[in-house]
Amino acid sequence: MGVVQLVAAAVLAVTAHAGVPGGVEAAHDVKMELDDGGVLRVTERITHDFGSGDTITRRLLTRTRHDEVHDRVYHVTNVRGQGAVVDDETLTVRGVGRGTVTVSYDVTGAVAPHGEVEELRWFAAGGWNVPLSRATVTVTGPERIQSLSCFAGALTSAFGCTSATMDHTGSTATFHERALDAHHVLTVVVAFPRRAGGAVPILDRRADLATAFVVTPVTGWALATLAGLLLLGLGAVAWIRGRDARAHARVREPVKAPPGGVRPGQIGTLIGEQADVVDVTATIVDLAVRGHLRVEELPRQLYDAPDWVLSKGAPGELLPYERVLYSALFAGRESVKMSELRGSLGDCLGEVRDALYADVVKQGWFVHPPDSGRTRWVVAGVVLTAAGVPATALLAWLTHHGLLGLVLIIAGAAITVGAQLLPARSQKGAAALARAKAFREYFSAIPDVSEMSDQERMALFSRYLPYAVVFGELDQWMKVIPPATENTDWAWYRGPAGWDRSRFPSSIRAFTLTASGALSGTLR
């Protein structure tokens, strides 16, 4: 467009611009210089009646729509000027009375190639929260100006400004606008020879679902870090899980007795990493075998459910978890039927479990109670995974970094799974486990009892019966009982009239099943 045509268009557009309302008078003079590096140096002079110390504000435009995919970005830096403050892309100017405030700053990204020329486009004047009586913009550049145009009004306005001229040398362009409403701008467009400023526009791909999960430097770094941490975690889990196998391999001699005199409940918790119904049932049998209580099987008819009476025996010395269980069983009574225990133990069995966990921690087999140590990591993993779901949706909606949310989900899932795979035992616990497993192997093979007397076999059977319960080897361990038909009792177990040792295997199986049933309703 030629200069004459520009001026004619501007004259036609004058009637589209309203004057300054309310008699408020403000003026805006802008000087812009484009250097040969493509950086636009801007100096603004704002003349306004600030009264007793008012402020006026202008939003610095830093992003516009470029095409269907990209936004064009402008970097405004080095803002300086007395009474001028920039906060969150808003320029605030303060003054007293009628006066002029000068503000200067640099703009990068205002120049872009356009056909055979290099086009400078900037929203040079206006944009203040007060109307302007006039606005003037002067532009110079590194080479002769090729063409120029301007627009005034709203940001997307197609109305030309009041006037746009350049001097006879083509080195300076001057733009005028008679009046601008509040928040309206004067946009100037000046063309220079190609490569005059050597700059390119700064484009930023808009966030959408199609680009939300692309690999960017940020997401690539996050994925690489996650992969490294997963490999390290996998190696750590493999090493720690292998610690039990390495400790077991160092046990070369058979272990023919409970290592260190550990009780059945302790050894069951050590192996299973949790105190369950079987461990507590085995503890009840162990208390009976050691004489702390007696078990008497009650007579019954053919289709009656079996029942037993538990009676207090010698008190003796009990471990804390055994003492809690003993108190829960009798609750101040001298005897109690097994059928009366179902559902009546209540929270006491939770105390048994907690006391058993405290015992294995005291033994040094676990750093933390087996249930809480693993549970903390599982909860952390679940929380991280749950947080990753909305984070992924939010990041995918607003940015190109949706993969960061997936990183959180994968990390949380890995922590959850890893916590369940990772043994809770300490190194000392791994060594104790190795000896316990060696004892179980010896136990499962059934020791040679052919040379033992019946009394020795009975004593051996009773002594290790609780371990048969906790190892799940009860049927196999029954083979140790010597064959007999006479009505003989153990000190801790008495059958009904007509009962003999041949019936003991079925009796003890029924007893342990009934005890486990009574416990399972209360132990969680």
Short mmCIF file of C-alpha atoms in Angstrom, two decimals:
data_model
loop_
_atom_site.label_atom_id
_atom_site.label_comp_id
_atom_site.label_asym_id
_atom_site.label_seq_id
_atom_site.Cartn_x
_atom_site.Cartn_y
_atom_site.Cartn_z
CA MET A 1 0.00 0.00 0.00
CA GLY A 2 1.45 3.43 -0.99
CA VAL A 3 1.75 6.38 1.33
CA VAL A 4 -1.04 8.32 -0.42
CA GLN A 5 -3.39 5.35 -0.16
CA LEU A 6 -2.47 4.89 3.51
CA VAL A 7 -3.24 8.51 4.30
CA ALA A 8 -6.56 8.33 2.44
CA ALA A 9 -7.54 5.17 4.34
CA ALA A 10 -6.56 6.79 7.59
CA VAL A 11 -8.68 9.85 6.88
CA LEU A 12 -11.69 7.62 6.19
CA ALA A 13 -11.08 5.83 9.49
CA VAL A 14 -10.94 9.01 11.60
CA THR A 15 -14.68 9.12 12.06
CA ALA A 16 -14.61 5.64 13.62
CA HIS A 17 -12.67 6.83 16.68
CA ALA A 18 -14.39 8.54 19.53
CA GLY A 19 -12.90 11.45 21.40
CA VAL A 20 -11.66 11.29 24.95
CA PRO A 21 -14.65 11.05 27.31
CA GLY A 22 -15.13 13.17 30.37
CA GLY A 23 -12.45 15.71 29.41
CA VAL A 24 -9.66 13.42 30.70
CA GLU A 25 -6.52 14.28 28.79
CA ALA A 26 -3.58 11.87 28.44
CA ALA A 27 -0.94 11.57 25.76
CA HIS A 28 1.31 8.72 24.73
CA ASP A 29 4.53 9.24 22.77
CA VAL A 30 6.54 6.15 21.79
CA LYS A 31 9.95 5.89 20.17
CA MET A 32 10.97 2.46 18.79
CA GLU A 33 14.33 1.45 17.33
CA LEU A 34 14.96 -1.95 15.72
CA ASP A 35 18.60 -3.01 15.98
CA ASP A 36 20.39 -5.35 13.58
CA GLY A 37 19.92 -8.25 16.03
CA GLY A 38 16.15 -8.11 15.78
CA VAL A 39 15.65 -6.58 19.25
CA LEU A 40 13.17 -3.73 19.44
CA ARG A 41 14.21 -0.93 21.84
CA VAL A 42 11.13 0.94 23.08
CA THR A 43 10.86 4.21 25.01
CA GLU A 44 7.42 5.44 26.06
CA ARG A 45 6.49 8.86 27.46
CA ILE A 46 3.09 8.97 29.17
CA THR A 47 1.67 12.39 30.02
CA HIS A 48 -1.24 12.24 32.43
CA ASP A 49 -2.84 14.04 35.36
CA PHE A 50 -2.11 11.65 38.23
CA GLY A 51 -3.84 13.84 40.80
CA SER A 52 -2.58 13.21 44.33
CA GLY A 53 -0.75 10.02 43.41
CA ASP A 54 -2.92 7.82 41.21
CA THR A 55 -1.71 4.97 39.03
CA ILE A 56 -2.52 3.86 35.51
CA THR A 57 -1.94 0.37 34.14
CA ARG A 58 -1.24 -1.24 30.81
CA ARG A 59 -1.25 -4.93 30.00
CA LEU A 60 1.87 -5.87 28.05
CA LEU A 61 0.84 -8.18 25.24
CA THR A 62 3.17 -11.19 25.20
CA ARG A 63 1.20 -13.78 23.19
CA THR A 64 -1.05 -13.69 20.12
CA ARG A 65 -2.57 -16.34 17.90
CA HIS A 66 -0.28 -17.08 14.95
CA ASP A 67 -2.04 -19.94 13.14
CA GLU A 68 -4.18 -22.99 13.86
CA VAL A 69 -1.40 -24.65 15.81
CA HIS A 70 0.98 -21.98 17.14
CA ASP A 71 0.90 -18.84 19.24
CA ARG A 72 3.35 -16.03 18.59
CA VAL A 73 5.27 -15.05 21.71
CA TYR A 74 6.87 -11.69 22.52
CA HIS A 75 9.47 -11.43 25.26
CA VAL A 76 9.43 -8.08 27.05
CA THR A 77 12.57 -7.53 29.14
CA ASN A 78 14.66 -4.84 30.80
CA VAL A 79 11.66 -2.76 31.86
CA ARG A 80 12.88 0.39 33.57
CA GLY A 81 11.56 3.83 34.47
CA GLN A 82 10.91 5.93 37.55
CA GLY A 83 7.50 5.13 39.00
CA ALA A 84 7.05 2.11 36.69
CA VAL A 85 6.53 -1.45 37.98
CA VAL A 86 5.87 -4.66 36.02
CA ASP A 87 3.93 -7.42 37.76
CA ASP A 88 2.44 -10.44 35.95
CA GLU A 89 2.67 -8.76 32.51
CA THR A 90 0.96 -5.62 33.80
CA LEU A 91 2.84 -2.31 33.63
CA THR A 92 1.85 0.09 36.41
CA VAL A 93 2.86 3.77 36.32
CA ARG A 94 2.49 6.10 39.30
CA GLY A 95 2.83 9.88 39.39
CA VAL A 96 1.74 13.02 41.21
CA GLY A 97 -0.13 15.83 39.52
CA ARG A 98 0.09 16.40 35.81
CA GLY A 99 3.40 15.16 34.52
CA THR A 100 5.25 12.86 32.17
CA VAL A 101 6.62 9.42 33.07
CA THR A 102 9.20 7.72 30.86
CA VAL A 103 9.35 3.92 30.58
CA SER A 104 11.71 1.90 28.40
CA TYR A 105 11.97 -1.83 27.64
CA ASP A 106 13.20 -4.32 25.03
CA VAL A 107 11.05 -6.63 22.91
CA THR A 108 12.24 -9.87 21.29
CA GLY A 109 10.04 -11.69 18.78
CA ALA A 110 8.43 -8.65 17.15
CA VAL A 111 10.14 -9.30 13.77
CA ALA A 112 9.29 -12.07 11.31
CA PRO A 113 10.06 -12.82 7.64
CA HIS A 114 7.13 -11.97 5.37
CA GLY A 115 7.60 -12.71 1.68
CA GLU A 116 10.52 -10.66 0.39
CA VAL A 117 10.70 -8.40 3.43
CA GLU A 118 11.16 -8.59 7.16
CA GLU A 119 8.11 -7.30 9.03
CA LEU A 120 8.11 -5.56 12.40
CA ARG A 121 4.75 -5.72 14.18
CA TRP A 122 4.20 -4.28 17.64
CA PHE A 123 1.31 -2.99 19.71
CA ALA A 124 3.12 0.25 20.23
CA ALA A 125 0.78 2.70 21.93
CA GLY A 126 -2.36 2.65 24.04
CA GLY A 127 -3.64 -0.30 25.99
CA TRP A 128 -3.86 1.80 29.14
CA ASN A 129 -6.83 1.69 31.49
CA VAL A 130 -7.45 5.38 30.71
CA PRO A 131 -8.32 6.91 27.34
CA LEU A 132 -5.72 8.89 25.36
CA SER A 133 -6.20 12.25 23.67
CA ARG A 134 -3.47 11.35 21.20
CA ALA A 135 -0.79 8.74 20.51
CA THR A 136 2.38 9.12 18.45
CA VAL A 137 4.82 6.39 17.48
CA THR A 138 8.20 6.87 15.78
CA VAL A 139 10.04 3.88 14.29
CA THR A 140 13.61 3.60 13.01
CA GLY A 141 15.52 0.52 11.88
CA PRO A 142 18.83 -0.83 10.62
CA GLU A 143 17.95 -0.26 6.95
CA ARG A 144 15.59 1.72 4.69
CA ILE A 145 11.89 1.19 5.36
CA GLN A 146 10.10 -0.67 2.55
CA SER A 147 6.45 -0.19 3.56
CA LEU A 148 4.29 0.62 6.58
CA SER A 149 0.75 0.34 7.90
CA CYS A 150 -1.12 0.78 11.19
CA PHE A 151 -4.33 -0.18 12.95
CA ALA A 152 -6.15 1.47 15.83
CA GLY A 153 -8.85 0.24 18.15
CA ALA A 154 -9.32 -3.18 19.68
CA LEU A 155 -6.49 -5.64 19.35
CA THR A 156 -8.02 -7.26 16.25
CA SER A 157 -9.15 -3.98 14.72
CA ALA A 158 -8.82 -3.56 10.93
CA PHE A 159 -9.33 0.23 11.07
CA GLY A 160 -6.34 2.26 10.03
CA CYS A 161 -4.79 4.86 12.32
CA THR A 162 -5.15 8.62 11.82
CA SER A 163 -1.92 8.92 9.81
CA ALA A 164 1.20 6.95 8.88
CA THR A 165 4.13 8.67 7.14
CA MET A 166 7.87 8.31 6.63
CA ASP A 167 10.57 10.85 5.93
CA HIS A 168 12.12 11.35 2.52
CA THR A 169 15.13 9.15 3.38
CA GLY A 170 12.93 6.19 4.32
CA SER A 171 14.73 5.77 7.61
CA THR A 172 12.00 6.96 9.98
CA ALA A 173 8.26 6.17 10.11
CA THR A 174 5.79 8.21 12.16
CA PHE A 175 2.30 7.07 13.19
CA HIS A 176 -0.43 9.26 14.74
CA GLU A 177 -3.76 8.43 16.34
CA ARG A 178 -6.07 11.28 17.34
CA ALA A 179 -7.73 9.48 20.24
CA LEU A 180 -7.79 6.00 21.78
CA ASP A 181 -10.36 4.59 24.16
CA ALA A 182 -9.21 2.82 27.30
CA HIS A 183 -7.59 -0.56 26.54
CA HIS A 184 -7.50 0.16 22.79
CA VAL A 185 -4.13 0.00 21.05
CA LEU A 186 -2.23 1.47 18.13
CA THR A 187 -0.56 -1.38 16.24
CA VAL A 188 2.22 -0.49 13.83
CA VAL A 189 3.60 -2.65 11.01
CA VAL A 190 6.88 -1.68 9.33
CA ALA A 191 8.68 -3.67 6.62
CA PHE A 192 12.47 -3.74 6.23
CA PRO A 193 14.64 -5.54 3.69
CA ARG A 194 14.95 -9.29 4.28
CA ARG A 195 17.55 -10.19 6.93
CA ALA A 196 17.84 -6.56 8.09
CA GLY A 197 17.28 -7.63 11.68
CA GLY A 198 18.08 -11.30 11.19
CA ALA A 199 15.35 -12.33 13.61
CA VAL A 200 12.65 -14.98 13.45
CA PRO A 201 9.31 -15.06 15.27
CA ILE A 202 9.09 -16.95 18.53
CA LEU A 203 6.39 -19.59 18.09
CA ASP A 204 4.93 -21.76 20.81
CA ARG A 205 2.77 -24.73 19.92
CA ARG A 206 -0.59 -24.42 21.63
CA ALA A 207 -1.49 -27.09 24.14
CA ASP A 208 -4.08 -29.61 22.91
CA LEU A 209 -4.71 -33.32 23.27
CA ALA A 210 -2.90 -34.04 20.02
CA THR A 211 0.34 -32.64 21.43
CA ALA A 212 -0.21 -33.23 25.15
CA PHE A 213 1.90 -36.40 25.25
CA VAL A 214 4.75 -35.53 22.91
CA VAL A 215 8.29 -36.03 24.16
CA THR A 216 9.76 -32.63 25.01
CA PRO A 217 13.06 -31.87 26.74
CA VAL A 218 11.19 -31.66 30.05
CA THR A 219 9.20 -34.88 29.64
CA GLY A 220 12.17 -36.66 28.08
CA TRP A 221 14.31 -35.81 31.10
CA ALA A 222 11.51 -36.95 33.44
CA LEU A 223 11.09 -40.25 31.59
CA ALA A 224 14.83 -40.88 31.57
CA THR A 225 15.02 -40.14 35.30
CA LEU A 226 12.07 -42.45 35.95
CA ALA A 227 13.67 -45.23 33.92
CA GLY A 228 16.91 -44.85 35.88
CA LEU A 229 15.10 -44.88 39.22
CA LEU A 230 13.05 -47.93 38.19
CA LEU A 231 16.22 -49.80 37.24
CA LEU A 232 17.86 -48.85 40.54
CA GLY A 233 14.73 -49.85 42.44
CA LEU A 234 14.50 -53.16 40.60
CA GLY A 235 18.11 -53.87 41.39
CA ALA A 236 17.60 -52.96 45.05
CA VAL A 237 14.52 -55.21 45.32
CA ALA A 238 16.38 -58.09 43.66
CA TRP A 239 19.37 -57.65 45.98
CA ILE A 240 17.29 -57.42 49.15
CA ARG A 241 15.05 -60.33 48.15
CA GLY A 242 18.16 -62.34 47.35
CA ARG A 243 19.47 -61.64 50.84
CA ASP A 244 17.22 -64.38 52.26
CA ALA A 245 18.51 -66.91 49.73
CA ARG A 246 22.12 -65.96 50.41
CA ALA A 247 21.58 -66.31 54.16
CA HIS A 248 19.91 -69.71 53.65
CA ALA A 249 22.83 -70.93 51.56
CA ARG A 250 25.20 -70.21 54.45
CA VAL A 251 23.32 -72.63 56.74
CA ARG A 252 25.14 -75.88 55.96
CA GLU A 253 24.29 -78.01 59.02
CA PRO A 254 20.78 -79.34 59.70
CA VAL A 255 18.85 -77.44 62.34
CA LYS A 256 17.17 -80.04 64.56
CA ALA A 257 15.49 -77.72 67.06
CA PRO A 258 13.79 -74.32 66.98
CA PRO A 259 16.70 -71.89 66.42
CA GLY A 260 17.36 -69.86 69.53
CA GLY A 261 14.34 -71.40 71.20
CA VAL A 262 11.92 -69.26 69.18
CA ARG A 263 8.26 -69.89 69.85
CA PRO A 264 5.81 -71.04 67.13
CA GLY A 265 4.07 -67.64 66.94
CA GLN A 266 7.42 -65.90 66.51
CA ILE A 267 8.65 -68.26 63.82
CA GLY A 268 5.36 -68.03 61.93
CA THR A 269 5.48 -64.23 61.93
CA LEU A 270 9.14 -64.30 60.90
CA ILE A 271 8.44 -66.52 57.89
CA GLY A 272 5.12 -65.01 56.78
CA GLU A 273 5.91 -61.38 57.74
CA GLN A 274 2.50 -61.13 59.37
CA ALA A 275 0.78 -62.46 62.47
CA ASP A 276 -2.15 -64.53 61.24
CA VAL A 277 -4.72 -66.95 62.62
CA VAL A 278 -2.40 -69.96 62.25
CA ASP A 279 0.33 -68.28 64.33
CA VAL A 280 -2.11 -67.56 67.17
CA THR A 281 -3.61 -71.08 66.96
CA ALA A 282 -0.13 -72.58 67.18
CA THR A 283 0.52 -70.35 70.22
CA ILE A 284 -2.59 -71.75 71.96
CA VAL A 285 -1.34 -75.33 71.31
CA ASP A 286 2.12 -74.29 72.51
CA LEU A 287 0.68 -72.86 75.75
CA ALA A 288 -1.07 -76.21 76.31
CA VAL A 289 2.02 -78.30 75.56
CA ARG A 290 4.07 -76.21 77.98
CA GLY A 291 1.46 -76.71 80.72
CA HIS A 292 0.01 -73.20 80.88
CA LEU A 293 -3.44 -74.53 80.02
CA ARG A 294 -5.17 -77.91 79.65
CA VAL A 295 -7.46 -79.06 76.84
CA GLU A 296 -10.32 -81.46 77.54
CA GLU A 297 -12.40 -82.82 74.68
CA LEU A 298 -16.08 -83.02 75.58
CA PRO A 299 -18.18 -86.11 74.78
CA ARG A 300 -20.60 -85.65 71.91
CA GLN A 301 -23.14 -87.48 69.81
CA LEU A 302 -22.43 -88.56 66.26
CA TYR A 303 -23.65 -85.38 64.55
CA ASP A 304 -22.76 -82.89 67.27
CA ALA A 305 -20.08 -80.29 66.67
CA PRO A 306 -16.91 -81.03 68.66
CA ASP A 307 -16.14 -78.84 71.64
CA TRP A 308 -13.37 -78.53 74.22
CA VAL A 309 -12.89 -76.97 77.60
CA LEU A 310 -9.74 -74.91 78.13
CA SER A 311 -8.63 -74.79 81.76
CA LYS A 312 -5.93 -72.70 83.35
CA GLY A 313 -2.68 -74.53 84.11
CA ALA A 314 0.55 -73.44 85.73
CA PRO A 315 0.98 -69.68 85.11
CA GLY A 316 4.74 -69.78 84.56
CA GLU A 317 6.66 -67.13 82.62
CA LEU A 318 5.04 -65.92 79.43
CA LEU A 319 6.21 -63.61 76.68
CA PRO A 320 4.19 -60.37 76.39
CA TYR A 321 2.14 -61.53 73.39
CA GLU A 322 1.47 -64.88 75.11
CA ARG A 323 0.34 -63.08 78.25
CA VAL A 324 -2.10 -60.95 76.23
CA LEU A 325 -3.49 -64.05 74.52
CA TYR A 326 -3.74 -65.96 77.82
CA SER A 327 -5.71 -63.11 79.41
CA ALA A 328 -7.98 -62.85 76.37
CA LEU A 329 -8.76 -66.57 76.46
CA PHE A 330 -9.81 -66.77 80.09
CA ALA A 331 -10.83 -63.15 80.86
CA GLY A 332 -10.78 -63.83 84.61
CA ARG A 333 -12.32 -67.29 84.30
CA GLU A 334 -10.73 -70.56 85.37
CA SER A 335 -12.04 -72.41 82.34
CA VAL A 336 -13.89 -71.66 79.12
CA LYS A 337 -15.46 -73.68 76.32
CA MET A 338 -14.01 -73.27 72.86
CA SER A 339 -17.53 -72.67 71.53
CA GLU A 340 -17.81 -69.67 73.84
CA LEU A 341 -14.74 -67.99 72.37
CA ARG A 342 -16.13 -67.44 68.87
CA GLY A 343 -16.70 -63.72 68.46
CA SER A 344 -15.99 -62.96 72.12
CA LEU A 345 -12.30 -62.13 72.00
CA GLY A 346 -12.93 -58.80 70.26
CA ASP A 347 -10.12 -56.29 70.21
CA CYS A 348 -7.91 -58.42 72.45
CA LEU A 349 -6.61 -60.35 69.47
CA GLY A 350 -5.56 -57.08 67.85
CA GLU A 351 -3.46 -56.55 70.97
CA VAL A 352 -2.02 -60.06 70.54
CA ARG A 353 -0.99 -59.23 67.01
CA ASP A 354 0.51 -55.88 68.02
CA ALA A 355 2.40 -57.52 70.90
CA LEU A 356 3.70 -60.20 68.52
CA TYR A 357 4.87 -57.51 66.07
CA ALA A 358 6.57 -55.65 68.92
CA ASP A 359 8.29 -58.90 69.90
CA VAL A 360 9.77 -59.59 66.45
CA VAL A 361 10.96 -55.96 66.24
CA LYS A 362 12.58 -56.37 69.67
CA GLN A 363 14.30 -59.50 68.40
CA GLY A 364 15.87 -57.33 65.66
CA TRP A 365 14.24 -59.33 62.86
CA PHE A 366 12.31 -56.31 61.59
CA VAL A 367 13.17 -52.62 61.69
CA HIS A 368 9.48 -51.69 61.79
CA PRO A 369 6.39 -53.78 62.54
CA PRO A 370 5.88 -55.90 59.41
CA ASP A 371 2.41 -54.56 58.76
CA SER A 372 3.08 -50.82 59.19
CA GLY A 373 6.44 -50.65 57.40
CA ARG A 374 5.10 -52.12 54.18
CA THR A 375 1.71 -50.41 54.53
CA ARG A 376 3.31 -46.93 54.62
CA TRP A 377 5.00 -47.52 51.27
CA VAL A 378 1.85 -49.03 49.75
CA VAL A 379 -0.21 -46.03 50.89
CA ALA A 380 2.41 -43.64 49.51
CA GLY A 381 2.34 -45.47 46.17
CA VAL A 382 -1.45 -45.46 45.98
CA VAL A 383 -1.59 -41.74 46.85
CA LEU A 384 1.03 -40.92 44.22
CA THR A 385 -0.83 -42.97 41.61
CA ALA A 386 -4.14 -41.32 42.51
CA ALA A 387 -2.54 -37.85 42.33
CA GLY A 388 -1.09 -38.70 38.94
CA VAL A 389 -4.53 -39.20 37.34
CA PRO A 390 -5.85 -35.62 37.76
CA ALA A 391 -2.33 -34.27 37.21
CA THR A 392 -2.18 -36.05 33.85
CA ALA A 393 -5.58 -34.67 32.84
CA LEU A 394 -4.66 -31.13 33.92
CA LEU A 395 -1.23 -31.17 32.27
CA ALA A 396 -2.67 -32.64 29.07
CA TRP A 397 -5.34 -29.95 28.96
CA LEU A 398 -3.08 -26.97 29.64
CA THR A 399 0.42 -27.95 28.46
CA HIS A 400 2.49 -30.29 26.32
CA HIS A 401 3.71 -32.12 29.42
CA GLY A 402 0.99 -34.71 29.92
CA LEU A 403 3.71 -37.36 30.16
CA LEU A 404 4.74 -35.85 33.51
CA GLY A 405 1.43 -37.03 34.95
CA LEU A 406 2.02 -40.50 33.52
CA VAL A 407 5.43 -40.47 35.20
CA LEU A 408 3.66 -39.93 38.54
CA ILE A 409 1.24 -42.78 37.85
CA ILE A 410 4.02 -45.19 36.84
CA ALA A 411 6.17 -44.18 39.82
CA GLY A 412 3.25 -44.66 42.22
CA ALA A 413 2.40 -48.07 40.76
CA ALA A 414 6.06 -49.13 40.97
CA ILE A 415 6.23 -48.09 44.64
CA THR A 416 3.00 -49.98 45.40
CA VAL A 417 4.20 -53.18 43.72
CA GLY A 418 7.75 -52.85 45.01
CA ALA A 419 6.55 -52.38 48.60
CA GLN A 420 4.74 -55.71 48.41
CA LEU A 421 7.72 -57.48 46.85
CA LEU A 422 10.28 -56.03 49.23
CA PRO A 423 10.91 -58.13 52.34
CA ALA A 424 10.27 -56.30 55.59
CA ARG A 425 12.93 -58.31 57.43
CA SER A 426 16.25 -56.85 58.51
CA GLN A 427 19.59 -58.49 57.79
CA LYS A 428 19.42 -60.14 61.21
CA GLY A 429 15.91 -61.27 60.34
CA ALA A 430 17.18 -62.80 57.10
CA ALA A 431 19.74 -64.85 59.07
CA ALA A 432 17.04 -65.95 61.55
CA LEU A 433 14.76 -66.85 58.65
CA ALA A 434 17.46 -69.02 57.11
CA ARG A 435 17.78 -71.03 60.33
CA ALA A 436 13.99 -71.24 60.70
CA LYS A 437 13.64 -72.60 57.16
CA ALA A 438 16.43 -75.09 57.80
CA PHE A 439 14.52 -76.28 60.89
CA ARG A 440 11.34 -76.58 58.80
CA GLU A 441 13.20 -78.69 56.22
CA TYR A 442 14.51 -81.00 58.94
CA PHE A 443 11.07 -81.05 60.52
CA SER A 444 9.27 -81.84 57.25
CA ALA A 445 11.50 -84.83 56.59
CA ILE A 446 10.30 -86.46 59.88
CA PRO A 447 13.22 -87.42 62.09
CA ASP A 448 14.07 -91.09 62.52
CA VAL A 449 12.15 -92.30 65.59
CA SER A 450 12.60 -96.03 65.09
CA GLU A 451 15.08 -96.27 67.95
CA MET A 452 13.00 -94.18 70.34
CA SER A 453 10.76 -95.53 73.07
CA ASP A 454 7.07 -94.73 73.05
CA GLN A 455 7.56 -92.20 75.83
CA GLU A 456 10.35 -90.46 73.88
CA ARG A 457 8.21 -90.36 70.75
CA MET A 458 5.27 -88.97 72.70
CA ALA A 459 7.51 -86.29 74.23
CA LEU A 460 9.02 -85.41 70.83
CA PHE A 461 5.57 -85.25 69.26
CA SER A 462 4.17 -82.95 71.96
CA ARG A 463 7.21 -80.68 72.04
CA TYR A 464 7.14 -79.92 68.31
CA LEU A 465 3.38 -80.22 67.69
CA PRO A 466 2.89 -76.40 67.78
CA TYR A 467 5.57 -76.04 65.06
CA ALA A 468 3.75 -78.67 62.97
CA VAL A 469 0.68 -76.43 63.19
CA VAL A 470 2.52 -73.28 62.15
CA PHE A 471 4.44 -75.09 59.34
CA GLY A 472 1.27 -76.72 58.00
CA GLU A 473 2.79 -80.17 58.58
CA LEU A 474 0.25 -81.50 61.06
CA ASP A 475 -0.72 -84.62 59.06
CA GLN A 476 2.93 -85.51 58.43
CA TRP A 477 3.86 -85.00 62.08
CA MET A 478 1.16 -87.46 63.21
CA LYS A 479 3.44 -90.27 62.03
CA VAL A 480 5.65 -89.67 65.06
CA ILE A 481 2.91 -90.87 67.44
CA PRO A 482 3.58 -94.47 68.52
CA PRO A 483 0.83 -96.96 67.72
CA ALA A 484 -1.30 -97.67 70.77
CA THR A 485 -4.86 -98.53 71.62
CA GLU A 486 -4.98 -98.09 75.37
CA ASN A 487 -6.66 -95.02 76.78
CA THR A 488 -3.65 -92.86 77.58
CA ASP A 489 -3.65 -89.10 77.78
CA TRP A 490 -1.07 -86.38 77.54
CA ALA A 491 -0.80 -84.13 80.53
CA TRP A 492 -2.15 -81.26 78.45
CA TYR A 493 -4.87 -83.09 76.46
CA ARG A 494 -7.65 -85.35 77.76
CA GLY A 495 -10.25 -87.11 75.67
CA PRO A 496 -13.76 -88.25 76.60
CA ALA A 497 -14.60 -91.72 77.89
CA GLY A 498 -13.60 -94.44 75.45
CA TRP A 499 -11.10 -92.18 73.71
CA ASP A 500 -7.56 -93.42 72.96
CA ARG A 501 -4.44 -92.20 71.19
CA SER A 502 -5.56 -93.60 67.86
CA ARG A 503 -8.21 -90.89 67.81
CA PHE A 504 -5.83 -88.08 68.65
CA PRO A 505 -4.94 -87.13 65.03
CA SER A 506 -8.58 -86.45 64.20
CA SER A 507 -9.11 -84.71 67.55
CA ILE A 508 -6.16 -82.33 67.20
CA ARG A 509 -7.08 -81.53 63.59
CA ALA A 510 -10.61 -80.66 64.70
CA PHE A 511 -9.22 -78.62 67.62
CA THR A 512 -6.91 -76.50 65.47
CA LEU A 513 -9.61 -75.95 62.84
CA THR A 514 -12.12 -74.92 65.51
CA ALA A 515 -9.60 -72.62 67.20
CA SER A 516 -8.71 -71.01 63.86
CA GLY A 517 -12.42 -70.53 63.15
CA ALA A 518 -12.95 -68.87 66.50
CA LEU A 519 -10.01 -66.57 65.85
CA SER A 520 -10.77 -65.73 62.23
CA GLY A 521 -13.89 -63.81 63.19
CA THR A 522 -11.82 -61.35 65.24
CA LEU A 523 -8.29 -61.26 63.86
CA ARG A 524 -7.89 -59.08 60.78
#
